[in-house]
Coordinates of C-alpha atoms and ligand atoms in Angstrom, one line a residue:
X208 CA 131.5 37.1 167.4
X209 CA 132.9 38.4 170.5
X210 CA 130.3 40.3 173.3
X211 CA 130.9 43.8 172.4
X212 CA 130.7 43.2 168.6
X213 CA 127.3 41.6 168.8
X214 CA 124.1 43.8 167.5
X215 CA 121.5 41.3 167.9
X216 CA 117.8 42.3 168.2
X217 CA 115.3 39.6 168.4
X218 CA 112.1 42.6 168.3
X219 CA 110.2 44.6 166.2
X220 CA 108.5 47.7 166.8
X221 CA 105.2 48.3 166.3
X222 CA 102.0 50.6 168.0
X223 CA 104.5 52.4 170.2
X224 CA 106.4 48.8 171.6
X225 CA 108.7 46.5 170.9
X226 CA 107.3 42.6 169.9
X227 CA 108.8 39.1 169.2
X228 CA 107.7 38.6 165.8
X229 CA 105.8 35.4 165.1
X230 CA 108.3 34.7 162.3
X231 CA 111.3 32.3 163.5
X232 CA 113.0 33.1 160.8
X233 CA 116.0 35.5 161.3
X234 CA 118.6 37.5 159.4
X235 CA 122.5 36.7 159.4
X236 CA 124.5 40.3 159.6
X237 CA 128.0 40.0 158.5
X238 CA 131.0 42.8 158.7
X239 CA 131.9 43.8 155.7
X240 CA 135.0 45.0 156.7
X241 CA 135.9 41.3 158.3
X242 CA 133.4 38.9 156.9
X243 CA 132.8 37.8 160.4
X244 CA 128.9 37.6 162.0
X245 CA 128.1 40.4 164.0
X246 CA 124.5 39.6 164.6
X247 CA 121.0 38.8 163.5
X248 CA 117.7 40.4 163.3
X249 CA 114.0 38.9 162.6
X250 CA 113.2 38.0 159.1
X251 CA 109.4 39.3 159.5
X252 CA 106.9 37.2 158.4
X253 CA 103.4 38.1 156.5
X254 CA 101.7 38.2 159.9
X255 CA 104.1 40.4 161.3
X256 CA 104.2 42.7 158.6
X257 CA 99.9 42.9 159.2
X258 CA 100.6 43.6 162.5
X259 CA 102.7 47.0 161.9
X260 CA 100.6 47.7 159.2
X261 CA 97.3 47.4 161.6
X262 CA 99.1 49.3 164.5
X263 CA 100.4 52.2 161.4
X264 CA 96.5 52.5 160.5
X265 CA 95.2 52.4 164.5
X266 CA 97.1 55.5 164.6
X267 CA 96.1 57.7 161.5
X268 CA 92.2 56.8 162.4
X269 CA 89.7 59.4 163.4
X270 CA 90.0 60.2 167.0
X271 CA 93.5 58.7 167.5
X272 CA 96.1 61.2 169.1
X273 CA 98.1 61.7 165.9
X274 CA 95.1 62.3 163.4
X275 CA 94.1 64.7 166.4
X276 CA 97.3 67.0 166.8
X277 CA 97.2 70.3 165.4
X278 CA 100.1 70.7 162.5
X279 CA 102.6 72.7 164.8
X280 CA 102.4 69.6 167.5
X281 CA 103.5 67.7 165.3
X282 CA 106.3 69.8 163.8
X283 CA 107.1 69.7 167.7
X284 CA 107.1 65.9 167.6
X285 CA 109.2 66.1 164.4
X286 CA 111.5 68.3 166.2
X287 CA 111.9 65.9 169.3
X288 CA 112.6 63.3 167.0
X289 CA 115.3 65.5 165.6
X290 CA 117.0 65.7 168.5
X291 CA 116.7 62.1 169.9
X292 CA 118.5 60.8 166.6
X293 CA 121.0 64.2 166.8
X294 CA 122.0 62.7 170.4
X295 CA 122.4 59.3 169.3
X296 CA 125.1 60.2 166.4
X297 CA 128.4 59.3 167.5
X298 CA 126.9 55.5 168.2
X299 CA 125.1 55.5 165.1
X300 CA 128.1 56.2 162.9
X301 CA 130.0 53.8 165.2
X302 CA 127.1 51.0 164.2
X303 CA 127.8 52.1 161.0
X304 CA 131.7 51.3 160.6
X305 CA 130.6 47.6 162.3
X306 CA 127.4 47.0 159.7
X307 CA 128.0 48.5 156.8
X308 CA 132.1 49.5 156.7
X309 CA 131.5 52.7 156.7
X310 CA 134.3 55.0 157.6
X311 CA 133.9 56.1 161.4
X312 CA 135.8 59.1 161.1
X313 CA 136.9 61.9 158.8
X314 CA 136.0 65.0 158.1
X315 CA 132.8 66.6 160.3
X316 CA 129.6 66.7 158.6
X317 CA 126.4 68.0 159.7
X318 CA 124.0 65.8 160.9
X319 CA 121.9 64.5 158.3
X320 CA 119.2 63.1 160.2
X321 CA 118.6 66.3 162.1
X322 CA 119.2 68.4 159.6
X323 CA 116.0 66.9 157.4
X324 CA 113.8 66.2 159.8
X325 CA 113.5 70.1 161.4
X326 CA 113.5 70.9 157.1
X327 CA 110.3 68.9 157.7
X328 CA 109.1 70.1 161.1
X329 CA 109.2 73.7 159.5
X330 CA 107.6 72.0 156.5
X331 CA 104.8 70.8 159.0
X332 CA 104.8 73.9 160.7
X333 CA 103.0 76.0 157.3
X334 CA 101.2 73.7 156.2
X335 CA 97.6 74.8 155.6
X336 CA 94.6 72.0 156.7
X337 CA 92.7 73.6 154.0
X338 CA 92.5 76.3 150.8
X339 CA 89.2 78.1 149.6
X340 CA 89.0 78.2 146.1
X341 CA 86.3 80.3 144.8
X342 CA 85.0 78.9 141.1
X343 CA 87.1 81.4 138.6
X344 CA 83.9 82.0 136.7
X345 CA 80.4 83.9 137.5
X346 CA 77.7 80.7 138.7
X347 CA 74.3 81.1 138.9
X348 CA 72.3 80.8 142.3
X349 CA 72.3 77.1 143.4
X350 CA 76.1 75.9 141.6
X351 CA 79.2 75.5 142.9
X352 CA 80.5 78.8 144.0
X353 CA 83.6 78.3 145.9
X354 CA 85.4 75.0 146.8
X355 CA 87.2 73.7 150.2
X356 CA 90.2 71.9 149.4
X357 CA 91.0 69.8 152.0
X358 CA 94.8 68.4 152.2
X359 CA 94.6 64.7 154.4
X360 CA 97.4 62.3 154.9
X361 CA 97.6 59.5 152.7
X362 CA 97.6 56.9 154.9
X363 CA 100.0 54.4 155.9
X364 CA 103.1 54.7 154.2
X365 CA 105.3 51.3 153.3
X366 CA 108.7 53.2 153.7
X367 CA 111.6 51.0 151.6
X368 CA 115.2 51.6 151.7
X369 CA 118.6 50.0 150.1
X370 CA 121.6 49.4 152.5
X371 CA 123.5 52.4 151.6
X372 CA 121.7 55.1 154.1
X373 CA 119.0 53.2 156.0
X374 CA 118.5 56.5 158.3
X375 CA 119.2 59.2 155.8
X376 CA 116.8 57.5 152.8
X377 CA 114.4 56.4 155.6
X378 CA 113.4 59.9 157.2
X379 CA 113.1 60.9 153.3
X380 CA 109.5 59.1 153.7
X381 CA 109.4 59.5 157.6
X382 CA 109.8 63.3 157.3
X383 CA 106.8 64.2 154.6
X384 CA 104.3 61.1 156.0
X385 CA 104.6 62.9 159.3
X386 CA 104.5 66.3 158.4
X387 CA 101.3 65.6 156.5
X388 CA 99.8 63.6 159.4
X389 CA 100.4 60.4 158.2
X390 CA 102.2 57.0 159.5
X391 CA 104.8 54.8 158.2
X392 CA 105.9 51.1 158.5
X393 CA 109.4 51.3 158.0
X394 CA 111.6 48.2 156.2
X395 CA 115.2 48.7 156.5
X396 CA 117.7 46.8 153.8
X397 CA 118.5 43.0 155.5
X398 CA 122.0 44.1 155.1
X399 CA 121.7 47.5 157.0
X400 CA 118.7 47.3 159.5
X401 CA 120.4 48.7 162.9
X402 CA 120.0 52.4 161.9
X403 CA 116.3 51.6 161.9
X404 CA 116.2 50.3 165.6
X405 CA 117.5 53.5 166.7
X406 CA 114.9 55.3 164.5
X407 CA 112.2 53.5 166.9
X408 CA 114.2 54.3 170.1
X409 CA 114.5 57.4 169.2
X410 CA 110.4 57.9 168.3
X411 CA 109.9 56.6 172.0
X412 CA 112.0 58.5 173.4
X413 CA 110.6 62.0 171.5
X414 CA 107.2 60.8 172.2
X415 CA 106.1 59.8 168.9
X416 CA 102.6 58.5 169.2
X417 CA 101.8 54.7 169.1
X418 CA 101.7 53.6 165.6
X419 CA 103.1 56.4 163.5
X420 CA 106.5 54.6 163.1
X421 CA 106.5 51.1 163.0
X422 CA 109.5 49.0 161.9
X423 CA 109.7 45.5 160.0
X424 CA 112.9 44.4 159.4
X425 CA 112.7 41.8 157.1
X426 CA 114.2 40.8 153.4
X427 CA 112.6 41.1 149.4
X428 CA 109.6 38.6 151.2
X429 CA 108.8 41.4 153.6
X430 CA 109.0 44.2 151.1
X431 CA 106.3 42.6 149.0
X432 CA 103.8 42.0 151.7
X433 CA 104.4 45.5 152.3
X434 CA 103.8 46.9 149.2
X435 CA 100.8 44.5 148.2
X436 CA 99.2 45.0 151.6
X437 CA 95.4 46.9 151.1
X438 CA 96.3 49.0 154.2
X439 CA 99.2 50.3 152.7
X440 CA 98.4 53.9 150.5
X441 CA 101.6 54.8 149.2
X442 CA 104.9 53.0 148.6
X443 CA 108.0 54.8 149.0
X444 CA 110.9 52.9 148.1
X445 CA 114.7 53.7 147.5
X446 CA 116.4 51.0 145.6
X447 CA 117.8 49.3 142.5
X448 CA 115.6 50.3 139.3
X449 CA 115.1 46.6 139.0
X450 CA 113.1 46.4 142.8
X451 CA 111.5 49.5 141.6
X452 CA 110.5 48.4 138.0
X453 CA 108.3 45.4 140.3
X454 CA 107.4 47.6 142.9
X455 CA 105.7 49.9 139.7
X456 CA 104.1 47.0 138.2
X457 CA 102.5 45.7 141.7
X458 CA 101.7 49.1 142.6
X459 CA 100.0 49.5 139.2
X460 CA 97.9 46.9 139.3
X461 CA 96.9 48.1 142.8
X462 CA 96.4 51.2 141.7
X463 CA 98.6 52.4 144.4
X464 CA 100.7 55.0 144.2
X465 CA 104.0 55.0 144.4
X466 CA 107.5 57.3 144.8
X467 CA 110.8 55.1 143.5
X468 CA 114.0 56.2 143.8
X469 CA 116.7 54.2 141.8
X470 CA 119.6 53.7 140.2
X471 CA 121.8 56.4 138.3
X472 CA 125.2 56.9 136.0
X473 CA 125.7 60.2 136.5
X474 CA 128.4 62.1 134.7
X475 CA 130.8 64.7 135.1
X476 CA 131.1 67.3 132.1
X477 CA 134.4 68.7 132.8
X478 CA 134.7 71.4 130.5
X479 CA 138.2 72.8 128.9
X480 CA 138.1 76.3 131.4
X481 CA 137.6 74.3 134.7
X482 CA 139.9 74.3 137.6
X483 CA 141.0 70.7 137.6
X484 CA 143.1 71.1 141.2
X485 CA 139.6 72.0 142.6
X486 CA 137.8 69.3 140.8
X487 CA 140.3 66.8 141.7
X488 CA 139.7 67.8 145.3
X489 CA 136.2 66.9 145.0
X490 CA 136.4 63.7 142.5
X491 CA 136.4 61.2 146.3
X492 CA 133.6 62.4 146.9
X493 CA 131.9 62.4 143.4
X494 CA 133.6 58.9 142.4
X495 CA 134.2 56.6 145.6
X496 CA 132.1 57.8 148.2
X497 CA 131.0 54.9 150.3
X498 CA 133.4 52.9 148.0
X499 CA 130.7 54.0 145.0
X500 CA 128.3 52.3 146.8
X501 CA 125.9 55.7 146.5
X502 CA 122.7 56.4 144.1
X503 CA 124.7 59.6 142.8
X504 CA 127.9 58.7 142.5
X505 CA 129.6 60.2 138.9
X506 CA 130.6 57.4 137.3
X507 CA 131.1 58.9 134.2
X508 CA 133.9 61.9 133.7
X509 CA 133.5 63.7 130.3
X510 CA 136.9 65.3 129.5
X511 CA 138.0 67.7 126.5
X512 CA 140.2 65.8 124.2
X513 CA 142.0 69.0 124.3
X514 CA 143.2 68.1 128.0
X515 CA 142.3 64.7 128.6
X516 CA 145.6 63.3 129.8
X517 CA 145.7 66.1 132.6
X518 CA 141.9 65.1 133.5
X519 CA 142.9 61.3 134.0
X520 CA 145.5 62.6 136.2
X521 CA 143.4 64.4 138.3
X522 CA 141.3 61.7 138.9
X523 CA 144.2 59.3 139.1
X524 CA 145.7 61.8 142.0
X525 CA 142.3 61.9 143.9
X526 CA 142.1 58.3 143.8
X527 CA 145.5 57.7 145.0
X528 CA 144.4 60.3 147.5
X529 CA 141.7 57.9 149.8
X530 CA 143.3 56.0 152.1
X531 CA 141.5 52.3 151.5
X532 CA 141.0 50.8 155.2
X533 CA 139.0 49.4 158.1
X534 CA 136.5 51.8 158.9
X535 CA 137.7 52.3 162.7
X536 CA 141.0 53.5 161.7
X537 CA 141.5 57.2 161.7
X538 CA 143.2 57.2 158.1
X539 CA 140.7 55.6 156.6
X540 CA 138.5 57.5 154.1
X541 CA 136.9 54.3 152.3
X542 CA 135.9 50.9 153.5
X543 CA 134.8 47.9 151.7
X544 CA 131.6 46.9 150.0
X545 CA 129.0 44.9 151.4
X546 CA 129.2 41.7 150.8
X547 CA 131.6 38.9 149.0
X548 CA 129.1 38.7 146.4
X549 CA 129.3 42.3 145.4
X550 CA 132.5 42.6 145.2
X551 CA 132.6 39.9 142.9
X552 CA 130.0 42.0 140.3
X553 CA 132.0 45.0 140.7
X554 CA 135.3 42.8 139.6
X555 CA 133.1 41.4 136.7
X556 CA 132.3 45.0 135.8
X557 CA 136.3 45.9 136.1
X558 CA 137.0 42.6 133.4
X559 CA 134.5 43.5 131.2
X560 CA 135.6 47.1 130.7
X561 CA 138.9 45.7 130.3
X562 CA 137.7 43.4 127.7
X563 CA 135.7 45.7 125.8
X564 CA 138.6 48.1 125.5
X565 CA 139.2 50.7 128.0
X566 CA 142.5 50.9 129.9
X567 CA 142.8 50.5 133.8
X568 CA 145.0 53.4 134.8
X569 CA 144.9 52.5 138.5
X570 CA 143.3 50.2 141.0
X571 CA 141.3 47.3 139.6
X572 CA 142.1 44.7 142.3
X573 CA 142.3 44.1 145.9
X574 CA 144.5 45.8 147.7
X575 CA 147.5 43.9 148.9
X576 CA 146.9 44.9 152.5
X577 CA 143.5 43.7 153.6
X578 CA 144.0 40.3 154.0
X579 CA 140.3 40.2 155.1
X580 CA 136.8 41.9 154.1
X581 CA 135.7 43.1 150.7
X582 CA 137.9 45.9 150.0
X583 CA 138.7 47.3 146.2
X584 CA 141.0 49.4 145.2
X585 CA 139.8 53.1 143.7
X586 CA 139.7 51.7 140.0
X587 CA 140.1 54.6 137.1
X588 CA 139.8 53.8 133.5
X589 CA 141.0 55.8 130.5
X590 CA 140.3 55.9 127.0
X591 CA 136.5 54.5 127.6
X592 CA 133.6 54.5 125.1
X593 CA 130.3 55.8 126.4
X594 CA 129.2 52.5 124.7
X595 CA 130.6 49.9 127.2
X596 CA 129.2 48.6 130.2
X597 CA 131.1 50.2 132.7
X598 CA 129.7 53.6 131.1
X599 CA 126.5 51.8 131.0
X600 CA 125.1 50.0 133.7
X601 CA 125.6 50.7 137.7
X602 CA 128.6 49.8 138.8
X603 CA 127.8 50.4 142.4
X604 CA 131.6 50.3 143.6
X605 CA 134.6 52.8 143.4
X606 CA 135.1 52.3 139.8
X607 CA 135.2 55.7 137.3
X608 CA 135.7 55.7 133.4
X609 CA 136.8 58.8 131.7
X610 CA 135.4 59.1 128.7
X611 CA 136.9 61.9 126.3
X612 CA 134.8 64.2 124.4
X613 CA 135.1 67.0 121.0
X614 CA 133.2 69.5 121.7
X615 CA 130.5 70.8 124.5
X616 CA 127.5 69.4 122.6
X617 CA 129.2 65.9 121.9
X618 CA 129.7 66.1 125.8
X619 CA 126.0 66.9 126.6
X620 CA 124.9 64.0 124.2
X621 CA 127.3 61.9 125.7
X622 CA 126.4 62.7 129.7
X623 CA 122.0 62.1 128.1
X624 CA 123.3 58.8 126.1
X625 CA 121.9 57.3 129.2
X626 CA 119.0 55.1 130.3
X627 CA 119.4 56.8 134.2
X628 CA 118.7 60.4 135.2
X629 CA 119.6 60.4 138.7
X630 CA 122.5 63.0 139.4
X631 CA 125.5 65.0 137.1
X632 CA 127.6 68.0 137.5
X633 CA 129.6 69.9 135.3
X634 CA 133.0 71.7 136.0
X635 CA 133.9 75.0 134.7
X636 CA 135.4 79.0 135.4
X637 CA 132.7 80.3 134.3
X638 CA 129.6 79.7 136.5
X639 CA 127.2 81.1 133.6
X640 CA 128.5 78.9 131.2
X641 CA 128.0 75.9 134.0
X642 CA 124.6 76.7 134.6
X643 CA 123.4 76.9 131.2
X644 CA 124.9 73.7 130.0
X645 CA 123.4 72.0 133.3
X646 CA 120.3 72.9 132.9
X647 CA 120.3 70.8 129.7
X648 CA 121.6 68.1 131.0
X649 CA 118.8 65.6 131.4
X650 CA 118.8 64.8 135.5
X651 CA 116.9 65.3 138.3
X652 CA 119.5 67.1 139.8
X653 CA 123.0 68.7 138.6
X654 CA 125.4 70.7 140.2
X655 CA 128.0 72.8 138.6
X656 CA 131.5 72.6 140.4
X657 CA 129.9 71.2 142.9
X658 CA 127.2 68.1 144.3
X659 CA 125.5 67.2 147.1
X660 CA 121.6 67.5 148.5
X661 CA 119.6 70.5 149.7
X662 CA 117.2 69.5 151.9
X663 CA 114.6 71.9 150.1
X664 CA 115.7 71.0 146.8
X665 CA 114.0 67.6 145.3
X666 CA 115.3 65.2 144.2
X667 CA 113.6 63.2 141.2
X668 CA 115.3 60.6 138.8
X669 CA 114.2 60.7 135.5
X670 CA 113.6 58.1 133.3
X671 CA 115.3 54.5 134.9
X672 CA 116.5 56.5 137.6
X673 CA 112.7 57.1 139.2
X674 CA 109.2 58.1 139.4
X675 CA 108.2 61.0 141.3
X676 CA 110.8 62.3 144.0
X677 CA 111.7 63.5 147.1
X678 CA 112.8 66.0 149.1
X679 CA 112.0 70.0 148.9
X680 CA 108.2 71.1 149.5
X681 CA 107.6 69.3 146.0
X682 CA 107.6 66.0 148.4
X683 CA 104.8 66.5 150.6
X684 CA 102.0 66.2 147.0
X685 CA 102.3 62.6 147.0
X686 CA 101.9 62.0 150.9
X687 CA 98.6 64.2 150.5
X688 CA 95.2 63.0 148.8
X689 CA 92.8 65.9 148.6
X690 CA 88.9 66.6 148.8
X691 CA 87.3 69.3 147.5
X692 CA 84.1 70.0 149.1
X693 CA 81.8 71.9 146.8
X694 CA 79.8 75.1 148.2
X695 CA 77.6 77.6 146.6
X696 CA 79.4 80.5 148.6
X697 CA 81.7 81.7 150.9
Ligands
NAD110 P1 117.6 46.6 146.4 O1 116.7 47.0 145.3 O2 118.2 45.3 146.3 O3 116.9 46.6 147.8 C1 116.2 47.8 148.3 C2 115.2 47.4 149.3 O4 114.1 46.7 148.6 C3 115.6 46.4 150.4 O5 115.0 46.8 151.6 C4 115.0 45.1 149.9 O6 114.8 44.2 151.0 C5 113.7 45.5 149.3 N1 113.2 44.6 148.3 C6 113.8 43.7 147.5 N2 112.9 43.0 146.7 C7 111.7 43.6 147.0 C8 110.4 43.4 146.4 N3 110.2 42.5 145.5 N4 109.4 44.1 146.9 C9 109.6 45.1 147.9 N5 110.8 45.3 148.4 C10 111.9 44.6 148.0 O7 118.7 47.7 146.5 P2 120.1 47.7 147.3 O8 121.1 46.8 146.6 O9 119.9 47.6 148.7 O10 120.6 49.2 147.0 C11 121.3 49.6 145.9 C12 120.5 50.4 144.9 O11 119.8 51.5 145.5 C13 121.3 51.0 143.8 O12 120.7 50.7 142.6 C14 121.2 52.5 144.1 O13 121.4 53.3 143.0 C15 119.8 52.6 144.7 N6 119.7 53.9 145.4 C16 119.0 54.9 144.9 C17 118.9 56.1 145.6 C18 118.2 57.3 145.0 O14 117.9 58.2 145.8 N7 117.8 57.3 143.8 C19 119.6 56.3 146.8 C20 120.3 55.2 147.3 C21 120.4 54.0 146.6

């Protein structure tokens, strides 16, 4: 580890300041893109994680500034927080390349960060405190005539997210616990935790009251205390279904609700009138963004028998398309995966689908290049079953399996002939014809020659893929617990 390649932080951040955790433990944090150390960070103990969970409950209680604001001060501070992480964007995605091998540069995108959390300040900014409900039938004198609803924060939120967006899943929880007038302790993956440091820079610097984001950083140990702490209200976790399956069962037992986000296998429907150039043009994005290494990534490509050779080579063109690479070179439009041991289940993956049948029509190894990191190649098979486990289970790397199809109801049975619900799309000239077959495919979310995320749009896996959502105006229900106060008139 050389000076300027070392992201060490030996804090954590809770009630408005940084702290040396009691835990001695630490975290090792290892490029992916060299395999060499680039740092640590504490491995939080029980005690610590009290502590942030004290300091997140200090700050929600009666008279404290937060539970004082008035809902467009804190849309303000929502705002300020906006623009503290906006400012900080050319270092975070420069921490990113060094943590996580994500590519540094390419093509501009609008910043995520900023972009969710003013959704959320606007969100903030109409909420009501309160609704009057008058009783929908005629009441004697003396019975309940009219009801206050009151809308409070939850509580404390224990906010839980996988490596693959720290920031961008994090102010998923961040933004709706805030704009409801709640507070969060924050765990970041132990592979990606930097992003969350700058979250808690960037709260000071915006003015965030002490106590409404705290950060643990911390491993599976950390997590649990989190989520089986008694100050804790809700648990909002992004993650693997397995994580989320326990998370559920603790949660259950607790009684304390929960909002999971997990795993998926989406597919593409490509159907026998779509423009293959322009769905070729979008397949890195679909199939290898992040090297796969994405909740939504499509997995899955439905083709027409009738034109299945020239769907392959779409997909085959768009994967020879990505320039495979370190993530600080300018070419270089996917990086490697996160770790050795990775890798080595996404190869497992690649032999099994070889040995249950499907062919390997490009990529499947290492390229020849990297002589160090965790790189794959872009791996496309052909002629796969729906029934093998690359079509299956979650891949999580840049691997894609084009499964072919009869007829458009084989290929909606086909893209549901799953145990995930996360994400899908379906490609097409005729919009009308796109919309109507997506809206029967059975996914939180679908696209139709096109997929991405709406701010205002939620986002909830069905079935494996989740359990409640986030996202959209939908979001802000489960960071809410109501009262109604009973009256006998207005
Ligand atoms: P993971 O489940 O291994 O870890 C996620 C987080 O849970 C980490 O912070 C981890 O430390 C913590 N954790 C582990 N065990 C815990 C426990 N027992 N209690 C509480 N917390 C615990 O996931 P990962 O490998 O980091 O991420 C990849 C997974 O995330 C994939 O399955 C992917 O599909 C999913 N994901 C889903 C979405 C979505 O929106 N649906 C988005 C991104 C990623």
């Amino acid at each position: 580890m050389t000076g300027t390649d070392d992201f060490t932080r030996t804090e954590l951040f809770w009630a408005g300041a940084w702290h040396r955790p009691i835990s001695t433990d630490r975290l090792s944090l290892v490029s992916p893109s060299t395999g060499r150390p680039i740092g640590q960070v504490p491995d939080a103990a029980p005690e610590d994680v009290n502590a942030a969970v004290r300091a997140a409950r200090d700050a929600i209680a009666p008279g404290s500034e937060w539970a004082g604001l008035s809902q467009a001060d804190r849309a303000d501070a929502i705002e300020r927080l906006a623009t503290s992480l906006q400012a900080r964007d050319g270092r975070i995605k420069e921490l990113l390349g060094h943590e996580i091998g994500r590519p540094v540069h390419g093509p501009p995108r609008p910043n995520r960060a900023a972009e969710i959390l003013r959704y959320y300040a606007g969100l903030a900014r109409t909420r009501v405190a309160e609704q009057a409900r008058p009783s929908p039938d005629p009441r004697p004198a003396g019975s309940v005539r009219v009801s206050r609803v009151r809308y409070e924060p939850v509580g404390v939120t224990a906010a839980i997210v996988p490596y693959n967006g720290t920031l961008e899943m994090g102010l998923y929880k961040v933004g709706p616990a805030l704009a409801t007038g709640g507070s969060v302790v924050f765990k970041p993956s132990p592979q990606a935790p930097l992003e969350a440091y700058h979250l808690a820079e960037a709260a000071l610097e915006a003015g965030i009251p002490a106590g409404v984001i705290n950060i643990i950083t911390g491993g599976a140990r950390a997590g649990r205390t989190l989520v089986e702490h008694p100050g804790t209200d809700l648990v909002a976790f992004t993650g693997s279904t397995g994580t989320g399956r326990m998370i559920a069962e603790s949660c259950g037992r607790a009684l304390k609700p929960s909002v999971l986000e997990l795993g998926g296998k989406s597919a593409a429907v490509v159907l026998d009138d779509a423009d293959l150039d322009h769905f070729s043009r979008m397949v890195p994005y679909l199939c290898f963004t992040f090297a796969g290494q994405n909740c939504f990534i499509h997995s899955r490509i439905l083709a027409p028998r009738s034109r299945y050779d020239e769907v392959v080579e779409a997909v085959v063109t768009a994967a020879h398309s990505i320039t495979v690479g370190d993530p600080f070179d300018p070419d270089t439009r996917m990086g490697p995966l996160i770790s050795a041991e990775h890798r080595d289940r996404v190869e497992g993956m690649i032999r099994a689908g070889s040995a249950e049948g499907a062919d390997i029509v490009t990529g499947g190894g290492r390229p020849g290049h990297l002589s160090r990191g965790w790189y794959l190649e872009p791996t496309v098979f052909a002629n796969a079953g729906n029934h093998m486990s690359i079509s299956r289970e979650e891949v999580f790397g840049p691997v894609t399996a084009v499964i072919p199809y009869r007829d458009e109801e084989e290929a909606l049975a086909l893209a549901n002939d799953s145990e995930y619900g996360l994400a899908g799309s379906v490609w097409t000239s005729d919009q009308a014809r796109g919309a109507a077959l997506a809206a029967r495919v059975d996914s939180g979310s679908v696209g139709v020659n096109t997929y991405g995320f709406n701010s205002a749009a939620p986002l909830h896996g069905r079935r494996a893929s989740g359990l409640g959502g986030e996202l959209g105006p939908e979001s802000l229900h489960a960071y809410t617990r109501y009262q109604s106060l009973h009256l006998t008139g207005l």
